[in-house]
Every structure is written in C-alpha cells, then in structure tokens.
Amino acid sequence: MQGSAIIHYPNLNTVLMIENALKESDALLNREQLKKRLPTKVMHQTLNVALRYLEDSGKILDGRKGILWIHNPSPKLDKAIREGIEL
C-alpha cells in the first residue's frame, strides 16, 4: 500500500479462499460483500493486498462498482490470443 507499511500479508490459503469466493459469484461484489462470503474473517488490509495481487496477475477487475472475476483458463482462448493480430 502506498503510504503505509503492510502489516499483514495474505497466505496462500487466504488467496485461494478469496479466489474461490470470487469465482463462485455471478455478480460484482464490493469488499464488504466479499468479506461476508468468505468462510473465515480476513483483515481489511490483508484483503486489499490479496486483491491487488489478483488484479496484477490478471484474474480480477477491481473497479469503483465492485470486484469481478475475469480469468478464463481456456486453452482455445490462450491460442487465439497468442495467434491473433493486435489492432
């Protein structure tokens, strides 16, 4: 986080738990809705660090209206992206 030191880093289980909650959601979620869907409590700063990681890795979009899972592990999609022409 930019101005403050990160006190709590998420562990792998926390990141996977957040990933699963976002994958199972069929709509945009804000941070409070996401926290309610998680099976265990997660500190706000830890959640923000995990969400930043997921956004940087291209798995989610985190916007003003909410958080959305966008990762698609389809091999056909990967091939189309690799072989496609960039406009």
mmCIF file with all atom_site columns, C-alpha atoms in Angstrom:
data_model
loop_
_atom_site.group_PDB
_atom_site.id
_atom_site.type_symbol
_atom_site.label_atom_id
_atom_site.label_alt_id
_atom_site.label_comp_id
_atom_site.label_asym_id
_atom_site.label_entity_id
_atom_site.label_seq_id
_atom_site.pdbx_PDB_ins_code
_atom_site.Cartn_x
_atom_site.Cartn_y
_atom_site.Cartn_z
_atom_site.occupancy
_atom_site.B_iso_or_equiv
_atom_site.pdbx_formal_charge
_atom_site.auth_seq_id
_atom_site.auth_comp_id
_atom_site.auth_asym_id
_atom_site.auth_atom_id
_atom_site.pdbx_PDB_model_num
ATOM 1  C CA . MET A 1 1  ? 0.000   0.000   0.000   1.00 0.00 ? 1  MET A CA 1
ATOM 2  C CA . GLN A 1 2  ? 1.406   3.343   -0.857  1.00 0.00 ? 2  GLN A CA 1
ATOM 3  C CA . GLY A 1 3  ? 1.924   5.480   2.228   1.00 0.00 ? 3  GLY A CA 1
ATOM 4  C CA . SER A 1 4  ? 1.614   2.880   4.946   1.00 0.00 ? 4  SER A CA 1
ATOM 5  C CA . ALA A 1 5  ? 3.602   -0.212  5.764   1.00 0.00 ? 5  ALA A CA 1
ATOM 6  C CA . ILE A 1 6  ? 1.925   -3.535  5.102   1.00 0.00 ? 6  ILE A CA 1
ATOM 7  C CA . ILE A 1 7  ? 1.421   -5.264  8.427   1.00 0.00 ? 7  ILE A CA 1
ATOM 8  C CA . HIS A 1 8  ? -0.394  -8.424  7.341   1.00 0.00 ? 8  HIS A CA 1
ATOM 9  C CA . TYR A 1 9  ? 0.383   -10.330 4.163   1.00 0.00 ? 9  TYR A CA 1
ATOM 10 C CA . PRO A 1 10 ? -2.082  -12.975 2.958   1.00 0.00 ? 10 PRO A CA 1
ATOM 11 C CA . ASN A 1 11 ? -1.006  -16.601 2.991   1.00 0.00 ? 11 ASN A CA 1
ATOM 12 C CA . LEU A 1 12 ? -1.765  -18.998 0.143   1.00 0.00 ? 12 LEU A CA 1
ATOM 13 C CA . ASN A 1 13 ? -4.910  -20.357 1.808   1.00 0.00 ? 13 ASN A CA 1
ATOM 14 C CA . THR A 1 14 ? -6.315  -16.836 2.148   1.00 0.00 ? 14 THR A CA 1
ATOM 15 C CA . VAL A 1 15 ? -5.659  -16.008 -1.509  1.00 0.00 ? 15 VAL A CA 1
ATOM 16 C CA . LEU A 1 16 ? -7.257  -19.295 -2.626  1.00 0.00 ? 16 LEU A CA 1
ATOM 17 C CA . MET A 1 17 ? -10.260 -18.666 -0.369  1.00 0.00 ? 17 MET A CA 1
ATOM 18 C CA . ILE A 1 18 ? -10.740 -15.203 -1.916  1.00 0.00 ? 18 ILE A CA 1
ATOM 19 C CA . GLU A 1 19 ? -10.310 -16.637 -5.438  1.00 0.00 ? 19 GLU A CA 1
ATOM 20 C CA . ASN A 1 20 ? -12.982 -19.275 -4.818  1.00 0.00 ? 20 ASN A CA 1
ATOM 21 C CA . ALA A 1 21 ? -15.446 -16.740 -3.415  1.00 0.00 ? 21 ALA A CA 1
ATOM 22 C CA . LEU A 1 22 ? -14.980 -14.523 -6.474  1.00 0.00 ? 22 LEU A CA 1
ATOM 23 C CA . LYS A 1 23 ? -15.209 -17.451 -8.933  1.00 0.00 ? 23 LYS A CA 1
ATOM 24 C CA . GLU A 1 24 ? -18.491 -18.618 -7.406  1.00 0.00 ? 24 GLU A CA 1
ATOM 25 C CA . SER A 1 25 ? -20.027 -15.145 -7.531  1.00 0.00 ? 25 SER A CA 1
ATOM 26 C CA . ASP A 1 26 ? -22.125 -14.355 -10.586 1.00 0.00 ? 26 ASP A CA 1
ATOM 27 C CA . ALA A 1 27 ? -22.198 -10.600 -9.989  1.00 0.00 ? 27 ALA A CA 1
ATOM 28 C CA . LEU A 1 28 ? -19.995 -7.705  -8.955  1.00 0.00 ? 28 LEU A CA 1
ATOM 29 C CA . LEU A 1 29 ? -19.073 -7.733  -5.270  1.00 0.00 ? 29 LEU A CA 1
ATOM 30 C CA . ASN A 1 30 ? -17.840 -4.864  -3.169  1.00 0.00 ? 30 ASN A CA 1
ATOM 31 C CA . ARG A 1 31 ? -15.305 -5.523  -0.425  1.00 0.00 ? 31 ARG A CA 1
ATOM 32 C CA . GLU A 1 32 ? -17.907 -5.836  2.339   1.00 0.00 ? 32 GLU A CA 1
ATOM 33 C CA . GLN A 1 33 ? -19.985 -8.335  0.341   1.00 0.00 ? 33 GLN A CA 1
ATOM 34 C CA . LEU A 1 34 ? -16.845 -10.333 -0.397  1.00 0.00 ? 34 LEU A CA 1
ATOM 35 C CA . LYS A 1 35 ? -15.889 -10.390 3.298   1.00 0.00 ? 35 LYS A CA 1
ATOM 36 C CA . LYS A 1 36 ? -19.345 -11.768 4.157   1.00 0.00 ? 36 LYS A CA 1
ATOM 37 C CA . ARG A 1 37 ? -18.955 -14.586 1.604   1.00 0.00 ? 37 ARG A CA 1
ATOM 38 C CA . LEU A 1 38 ? -15.599 -15.729 2.984   1.00 0.00 ? 38 LEU A CA 1
ATOM 39 C CA . PRO A 1 39 ? -15.720 -18.690 5.388   1.00 0.00 ? 39 PRO A CA 1
ATOM 40 C CA . THR A 1 40 ? -13.260 -17.028 7.807   1.00 0.00 ? 40 THR A CA 1
ATOM 41 C CA . LYS A 1 41 ? -12.610 -13.412 8.720   1.00 0.00 ? 41 LYS A CA 1
ATOM 42 C CA . VAL A 1 42 ? -9.897  -11.555 6.826   1.00 0.00 ? 42 VAL A CA 1
ATOM 43 C CA . MET A 1 43 ? -8.401  -8.240  7.881   1.00 0.00 ? 43 MET A CA 1
ATOM 44 C CA . HIS A 1 44 ? -9.203  -5.367  5.525   1.00 0.00 ? 44 HIS A CA 1
ATOM 45 C CA . GLN A 1 45 ? -5.540  -4.645  4.732   1.00 0.00 ? 45 GLN A CA 1
ATOM 46 C CA . THR A 1 46 ? -4.849  -8.340  4.060   1.00 0.00 ? 46 THR A CA 1
ATOM 47 C CA . LEU A 1 47 ? -7.851  -8.470  1.717   1.00 0.00 ? 47 LEU A CA 1
ATOM 48 C CA . ASN A 1 48 ? -6.598  -5.395  -0.152  1.00 0.00 ? 48 ASN A CA 1
ATOM 49 C CA . VAL A 1 49 ? -3.123  -6.917  -0.619  1.00 0.00 ? 49 VAL A CA 1
ATOM 50 C CA . ALA A 1 50 ? -4.640  -10.167 -1.943  1.00 0.00 ? 50 ALA A CA 1
ATOM 51 C CA . LEU A 1 51 ? -6.974  -8.281  -4.295  1.00 0.00 ? 51 LEU A CA 1
ATOM 52 C CA . ARG A 1 52 ? -4.073  -6.209  -5.620  1.00 0.00 ? 52 ARG A CA 1
ATOM 53 C CA . TYR A 1 53 ? -2.142  -9.431  -6.319  1.00 0.00 ? 53 TYR A CA 1
ATOM 54 C CA . LEU A 1 54 ? -5.135  -10.975 -8.128  1.00 0.00 ? 54 LEU A CA 1
ATOM 55 C CA . GLU A 1 55 ? -5.620  -7.808  -10.189 1.00 0.00 ? 55 GLU A CA 1
ATOM 56 C CA . ASP A 1 56 ? -1.916  -7.612  -11.099 1.00 0.00 ? 56 ASP A CA 1
ATOM 57 C CA . SER A 1 57 ? -2.000  -11.262 -12.207 1.00 0.00 ? 57 SER A CA 1
ATOM 58 C CA . GLY A 1 58 ? -4.991  -10.581 -14.488 1.00 0.00 ? 58 GLY A CA 1
ATOM 59 C CA . LYS A 1 59 ? -7.547  -12.665 -12.613 1.00 0.00 ? 59 LYS A CA 1
ATOM 60 C CA . ILE A 1 60 ? -9.904  -9.915  -11.420 1.00 0.00 ? 60 ILE A CA 1
ATOM 61 C CA . LEU A 1 61 ? -11.050 -6.418  -12.263 1.00 0.00 ? 61 LEU A CA 1
ATOM 62 C CA . ASP A 1 62 ? -11.311 -4.134  -9.253  1.00 0.00 ? 62 ASP A CA 1
ATOM 63 C CA . GLY A 1 63 ? -13.286 -1.025  -10.091 1.00 0.00 ? 63 GLY A CA 1
ATOM 64 C CA . ARG A 1 64 ? -15.440 1.559   -8.358  1.00 0.00 ? 64 ARG A CA 1
ATOM 65 C CA . LYS A 1 65 ? -18.600 -0.524  -8.732  1.00 0.00 ? 65 LYS A CA 1
ATOM 66 C CA . GLY A 1 66 ? -17.062 -3.742  -7.433  1.00 0.00 ? 66 GLY A CA 1
ATOM 67 C CA . ILE A 1 67 ? -14.789 -6.712  -7.998  1.00 0.00 ? 67 ILE A CA 1
ATOM 68 C CA . LEU A 1 68 ? -15.298 -9.186  -10.846 1.00 0.00 ? 68 LEU A CA 1
ATOM 69 C CA . TRP A 1 69 ? -13.560 -12.499 -11.655 1.00 0.00 ? 69 TRP A CA 1
ATOM 70 C CA . ILE A 1 70 ? -12.331 -12.357 -15.284 1.00 0.00 ? 70 ILE A CA 1
ATOM 71 C CA . HIS A 1 71 ? -9.737  -15.136 -15.555 1.00 0.00 ? 71 HIS A CA 1
ATOM 72 C CA . ASN A 1 72 ? -10.559 -17.740 -18.218 1.00 0.00 ? 72 ASN A CA 1
ATOM 73 C CA . PRO A 1 73 ? -8.202  -20.754 -18.303 1.00 0.00 ? 73 PRO A CA 1
ATOM 74 C CA . SER A 1 74 ? -9.485  -21.925 -21.701 1.00 0.00 ? 74 SER A CA 1
ATOM 75 C CA . PRO A 1 75 ? -6.701  -23.325 -23.944 1.00 0.00 ? 75 PRO A CA 1
ATOM 76 C CA . LYS A 1 76 ? -8.634  -22.185 -27.028 1.00 0.00 ? 76 LYS A CA 1
ATOM 77 C CA . LEU A 1 77 ? -8.709  -18.623 -25.722 1.00 0.00 ? 77 LEU A CA 1
ATOM 78 C CA . ASP A 1 78 ? -4.966  -18.710 -24.967 1.00 0.00 ? 78 ASP A CA 1
ATOM 79 C CA . LYS A 1 79 ? -4.252  -19.953 -28.504 1.00 0.00 ? 79 LYS A CA 1
ATOM 80 C CA . ALA A 1 80 ? -6.487  -17.277 -30.050 1.00 0.00 ? 80 ALA A CA 1
ATOM 81 C CA . ILE A 1 81 ? -4.714  -14.567 -28.066 1.00 0.00 ? 81 ILE A CA 1
ATOM 82 C CA . ARG A 1 82 ? -1.237  -15.849 -28.998 1.00 0.00 ? 82 ARG A CA 1
ATOM 83 C CA . GLU A 1 83 ? -2.033  -16.215 -32.700 1.00 0.00 ? 83 GLU A CA 1
ATOM 84 C CA . GLY A 1 84 ? -4.298  -13.191 -33.040 1.00 0.00 ? 84 GLY A CA 1
ATOM 85 C CA . ILE A 1 85 ? -3.390  -9.896  -34.634 1.00 0.00 ? 85 ILE A CA 1
ATOM 86 C CA . GLU A 1 86 ? -3.191  -6.906  -32.329 1.00 0.00 ? 86 GLU A CA 1
ATOM 87 C CA . LEU A 1 87 ? -5.118  -3.902  -33.605 1.00 0.00 ? 87 LEU A CA 1
#
